[in-house]
Tab-separated table of C-alpha atoms in Angstrom:
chain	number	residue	atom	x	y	z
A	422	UNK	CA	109.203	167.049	255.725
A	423	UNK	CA	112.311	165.857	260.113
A	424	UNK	CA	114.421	167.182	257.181
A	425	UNK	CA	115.039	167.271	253.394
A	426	UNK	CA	116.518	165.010	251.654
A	427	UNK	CA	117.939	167.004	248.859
A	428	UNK	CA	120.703	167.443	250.657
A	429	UNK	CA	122.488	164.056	248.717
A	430	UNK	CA	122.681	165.233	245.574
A	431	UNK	CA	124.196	168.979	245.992
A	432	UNK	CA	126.949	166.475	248.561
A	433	UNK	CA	127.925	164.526	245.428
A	434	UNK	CA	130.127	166.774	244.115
A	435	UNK	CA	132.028	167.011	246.980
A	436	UNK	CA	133.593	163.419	246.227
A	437	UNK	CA	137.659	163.083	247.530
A	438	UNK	CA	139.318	161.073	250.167
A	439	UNK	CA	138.028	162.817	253.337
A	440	UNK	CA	135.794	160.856	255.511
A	441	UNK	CA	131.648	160.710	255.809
A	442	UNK	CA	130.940	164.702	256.202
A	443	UNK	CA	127.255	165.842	257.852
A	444	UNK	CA	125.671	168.887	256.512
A	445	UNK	CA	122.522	170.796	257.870
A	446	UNK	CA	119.767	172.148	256.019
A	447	UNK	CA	119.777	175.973	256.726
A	448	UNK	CA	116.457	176.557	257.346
A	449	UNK	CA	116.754	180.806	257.068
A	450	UNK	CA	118.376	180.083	253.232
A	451	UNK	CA	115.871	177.765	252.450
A	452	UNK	CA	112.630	177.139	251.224
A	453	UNK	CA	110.037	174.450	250.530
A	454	UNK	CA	107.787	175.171	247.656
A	455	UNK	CA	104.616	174.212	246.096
A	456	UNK	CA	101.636	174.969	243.296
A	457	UNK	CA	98.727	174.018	242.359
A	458	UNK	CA	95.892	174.831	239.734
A	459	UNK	CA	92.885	176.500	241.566
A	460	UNK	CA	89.446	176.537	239.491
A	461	UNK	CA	91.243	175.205	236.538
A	462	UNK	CA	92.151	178.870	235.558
A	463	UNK	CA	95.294	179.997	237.528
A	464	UNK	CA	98.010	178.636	239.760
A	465	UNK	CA	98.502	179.489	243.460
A	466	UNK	CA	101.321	178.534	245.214
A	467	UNK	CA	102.825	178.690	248.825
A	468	UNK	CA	105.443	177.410	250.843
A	469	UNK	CA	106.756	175.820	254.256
A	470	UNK	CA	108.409	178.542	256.312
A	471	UNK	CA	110.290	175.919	258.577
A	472	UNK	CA	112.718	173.582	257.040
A	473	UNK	CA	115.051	170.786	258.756
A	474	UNK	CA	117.324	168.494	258.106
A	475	UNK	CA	120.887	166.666	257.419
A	476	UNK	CA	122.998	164.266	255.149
A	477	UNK	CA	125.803	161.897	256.064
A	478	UNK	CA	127.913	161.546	252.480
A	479	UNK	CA	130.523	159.047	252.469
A	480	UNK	CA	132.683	160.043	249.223
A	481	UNK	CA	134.130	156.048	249.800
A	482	UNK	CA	131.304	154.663	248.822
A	483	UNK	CA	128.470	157.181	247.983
A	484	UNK	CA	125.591	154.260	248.410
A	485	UNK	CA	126.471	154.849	251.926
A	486	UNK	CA	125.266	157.969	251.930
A	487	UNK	CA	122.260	159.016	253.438
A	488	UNK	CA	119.619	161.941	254.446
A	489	UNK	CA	116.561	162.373	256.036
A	490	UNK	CA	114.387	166.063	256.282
A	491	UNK	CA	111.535	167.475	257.562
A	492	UNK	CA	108.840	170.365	257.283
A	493	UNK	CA	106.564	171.673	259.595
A	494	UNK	CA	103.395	171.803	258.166
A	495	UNK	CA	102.177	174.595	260.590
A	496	UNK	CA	104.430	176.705	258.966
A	497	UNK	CA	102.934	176.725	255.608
A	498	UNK	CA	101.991	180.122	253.610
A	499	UNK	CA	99.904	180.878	250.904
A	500	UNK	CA	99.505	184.560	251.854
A	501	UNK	CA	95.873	184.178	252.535
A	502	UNK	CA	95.143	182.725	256.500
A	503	UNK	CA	92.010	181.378	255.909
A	504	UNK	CA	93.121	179.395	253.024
A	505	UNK	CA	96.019	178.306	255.099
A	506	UNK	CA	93.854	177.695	257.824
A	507	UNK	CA	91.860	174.992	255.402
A	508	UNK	CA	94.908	173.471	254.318
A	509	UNK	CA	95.910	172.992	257.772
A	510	UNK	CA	92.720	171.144	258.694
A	511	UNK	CA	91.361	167.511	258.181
A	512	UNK	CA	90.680	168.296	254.577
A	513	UNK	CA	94.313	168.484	253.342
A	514	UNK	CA	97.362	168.110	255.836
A	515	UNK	CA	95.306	167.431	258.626
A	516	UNK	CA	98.471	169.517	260.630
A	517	UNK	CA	96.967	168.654	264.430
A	518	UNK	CA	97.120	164.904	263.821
A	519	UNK	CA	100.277	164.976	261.258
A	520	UNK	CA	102.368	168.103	262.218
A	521	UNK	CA	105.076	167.280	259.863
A	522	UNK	CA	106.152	165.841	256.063
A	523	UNK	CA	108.944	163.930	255.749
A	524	UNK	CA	111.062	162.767	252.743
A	525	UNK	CA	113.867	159.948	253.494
A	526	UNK	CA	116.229	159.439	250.392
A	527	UNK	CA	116.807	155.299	249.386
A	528	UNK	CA	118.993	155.957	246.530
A	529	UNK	CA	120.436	158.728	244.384
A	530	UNK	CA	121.056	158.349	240.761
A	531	UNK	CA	123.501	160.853	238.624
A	532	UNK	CA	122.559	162.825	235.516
A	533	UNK	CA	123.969	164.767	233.310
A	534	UNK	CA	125.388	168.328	233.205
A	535	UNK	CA	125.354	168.422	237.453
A	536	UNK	CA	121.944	166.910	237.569
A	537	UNK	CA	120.903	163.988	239.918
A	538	UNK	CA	117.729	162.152	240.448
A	539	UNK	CA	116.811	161.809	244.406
A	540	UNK	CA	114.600	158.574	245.061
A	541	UNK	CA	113.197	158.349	248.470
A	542	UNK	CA	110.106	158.061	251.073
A	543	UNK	CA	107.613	160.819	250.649
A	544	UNK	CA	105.192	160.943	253.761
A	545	UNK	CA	102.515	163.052	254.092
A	546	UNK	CA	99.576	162.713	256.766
A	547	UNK	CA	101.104	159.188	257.716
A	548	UNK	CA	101.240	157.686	254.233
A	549	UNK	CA	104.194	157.094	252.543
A	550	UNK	CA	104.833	157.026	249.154
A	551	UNK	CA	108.278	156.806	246.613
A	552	UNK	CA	108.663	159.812	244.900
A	553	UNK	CA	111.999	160.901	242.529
A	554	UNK	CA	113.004	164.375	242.785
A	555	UNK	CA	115.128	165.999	240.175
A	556	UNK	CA	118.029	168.007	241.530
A	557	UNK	CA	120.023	170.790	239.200
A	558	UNK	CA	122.634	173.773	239.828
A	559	UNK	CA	124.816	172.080	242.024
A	560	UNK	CA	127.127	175.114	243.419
A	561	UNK	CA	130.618	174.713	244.009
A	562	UNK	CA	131.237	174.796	248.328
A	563	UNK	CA	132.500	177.841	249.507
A	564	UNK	CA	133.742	179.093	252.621
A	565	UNK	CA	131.401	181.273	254.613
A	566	UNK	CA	133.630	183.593	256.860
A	567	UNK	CA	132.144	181.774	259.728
A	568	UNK	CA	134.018	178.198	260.192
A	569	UNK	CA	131.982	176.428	257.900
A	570	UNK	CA	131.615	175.491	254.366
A	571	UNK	CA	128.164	176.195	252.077
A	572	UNK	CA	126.530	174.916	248.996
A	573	UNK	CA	123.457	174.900	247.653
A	574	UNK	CA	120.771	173.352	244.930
A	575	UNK	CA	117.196	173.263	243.639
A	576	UNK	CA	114.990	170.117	243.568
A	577	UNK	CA	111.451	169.477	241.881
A	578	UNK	CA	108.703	166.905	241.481
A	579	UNK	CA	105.054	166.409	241.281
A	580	UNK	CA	102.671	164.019	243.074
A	581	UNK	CA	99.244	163.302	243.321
A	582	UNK	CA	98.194	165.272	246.720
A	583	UNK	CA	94.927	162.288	246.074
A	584	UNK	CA	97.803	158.900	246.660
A	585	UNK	CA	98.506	161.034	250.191
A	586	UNK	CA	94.598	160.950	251.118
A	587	UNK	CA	94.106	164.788	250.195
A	588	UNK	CA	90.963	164.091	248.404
A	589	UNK	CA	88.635	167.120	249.448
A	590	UNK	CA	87.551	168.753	246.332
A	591	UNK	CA	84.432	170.530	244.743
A	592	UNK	CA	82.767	170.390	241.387
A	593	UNK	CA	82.494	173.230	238.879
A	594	UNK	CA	79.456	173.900	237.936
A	595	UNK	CA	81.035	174.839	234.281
A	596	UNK	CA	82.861	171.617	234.688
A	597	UNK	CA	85.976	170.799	236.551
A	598	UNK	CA	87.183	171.233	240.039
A	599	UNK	CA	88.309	173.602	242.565
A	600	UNK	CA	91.716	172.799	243.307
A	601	UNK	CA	93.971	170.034	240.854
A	602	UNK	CA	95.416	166.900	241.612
A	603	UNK	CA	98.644	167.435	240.692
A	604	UNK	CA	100.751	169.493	243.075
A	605	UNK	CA	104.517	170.651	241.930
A	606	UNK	CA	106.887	170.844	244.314
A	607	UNK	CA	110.388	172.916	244.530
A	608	UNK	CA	112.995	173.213	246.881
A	609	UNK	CA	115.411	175.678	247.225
A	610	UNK	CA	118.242	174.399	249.562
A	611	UNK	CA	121.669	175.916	251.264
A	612	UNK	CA	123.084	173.530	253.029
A	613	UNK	CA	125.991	174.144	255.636
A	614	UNK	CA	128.882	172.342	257.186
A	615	UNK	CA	131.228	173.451	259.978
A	616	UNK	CA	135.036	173.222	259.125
A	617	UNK	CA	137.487	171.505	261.202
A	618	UNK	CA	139.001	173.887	263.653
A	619	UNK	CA	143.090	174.206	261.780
């Protein structure tokens, strides 16, 4: 996905009287998840190795606030190459003609108990779709020994891989097909921020 837009919702609880503040994604802290049911009998999941991204908050006026991400869809693991190698093809990602997903938040909408809902632009092999991700276990920013400031938080959804043109499949001959529709997706986030020098 240029970067992930999760990054909003851990911001939030950062609110206060300091001015807009831009954190970074860290991609070595972070993943980007997924699963799927293969042959109707198990679930086999994967990730995105390389993760990007930032967020401009603006605790005056959080509608202000903004983030955009990004994965590289070369980067993607299942722990079985040729698998990988057929999700990286024409069939699926199509990674030579669309080499990376991006999400783009629009709005973010707060829960309960530290929970927000993250509503943005989902685009995968050039189609874009709205998707709401739910974010949870906000953690409270800490200081990393380092000059900067971390935090951190988990985010999950499911799409139809079929409304981003994904639509290779085969038959069962039992019944059903090899690989599901629906395809959950998790993100596990740290995001960073360097601290004014005192």
């Amino acid at each position: 996905m240029r970067r992930l837009a999760l990054l909003v919702p851990a911001v939030l609880c950062l609110a206060g009287s300091a001015p807009a503040q831009e954190w970074q994604i860290d991609g070595a802290h972070s993943a980007a998840q997924f699963s799927v049911r293969h042959l109707m009998v198990t679930t086999v999941r994967g990730q995105f190795g390389k993760i990007s991204g930032s967020a401009v908050y603006d605790p005056a006026n959080v509608a202000k606030s903004s983030i955009v991400a990004e994965v590289q869809v070369d980067s993607i693991d299942t722990r079985e190459p040729k698998r990988d190698a057929h999700l990286k093809s024409a069939d699926f990602f199509d990674a030579a003609k669309y080499p990376t997903v991006r999400f783009q938040s629009k709005s973010v909408e707060p829960g309960g108990a530290g929970r927000f809902k993250l509503i943005g632009d989902l685009t995968i092999r050039g189609v874009t779709r709205q998707v709401a991700f739910d974010v949870e276990g906000l953690a409270t920013p800490i200081k990393d020994g380092r000059g900067g400031e971390r935090t951190g938080a988990t985010a999950s959804t499911k799409i139809s891989r079929k409304d981003f043109g994904m639509t290779w499949n085969r038959a069962l001959e039992a019944g059903g097909v090899t690989v599901s529709d629906e395809v959950a997706l998790m993100i596990d986030l740290e995001l960073v921020r360097k601290l004014a020098a005192n």
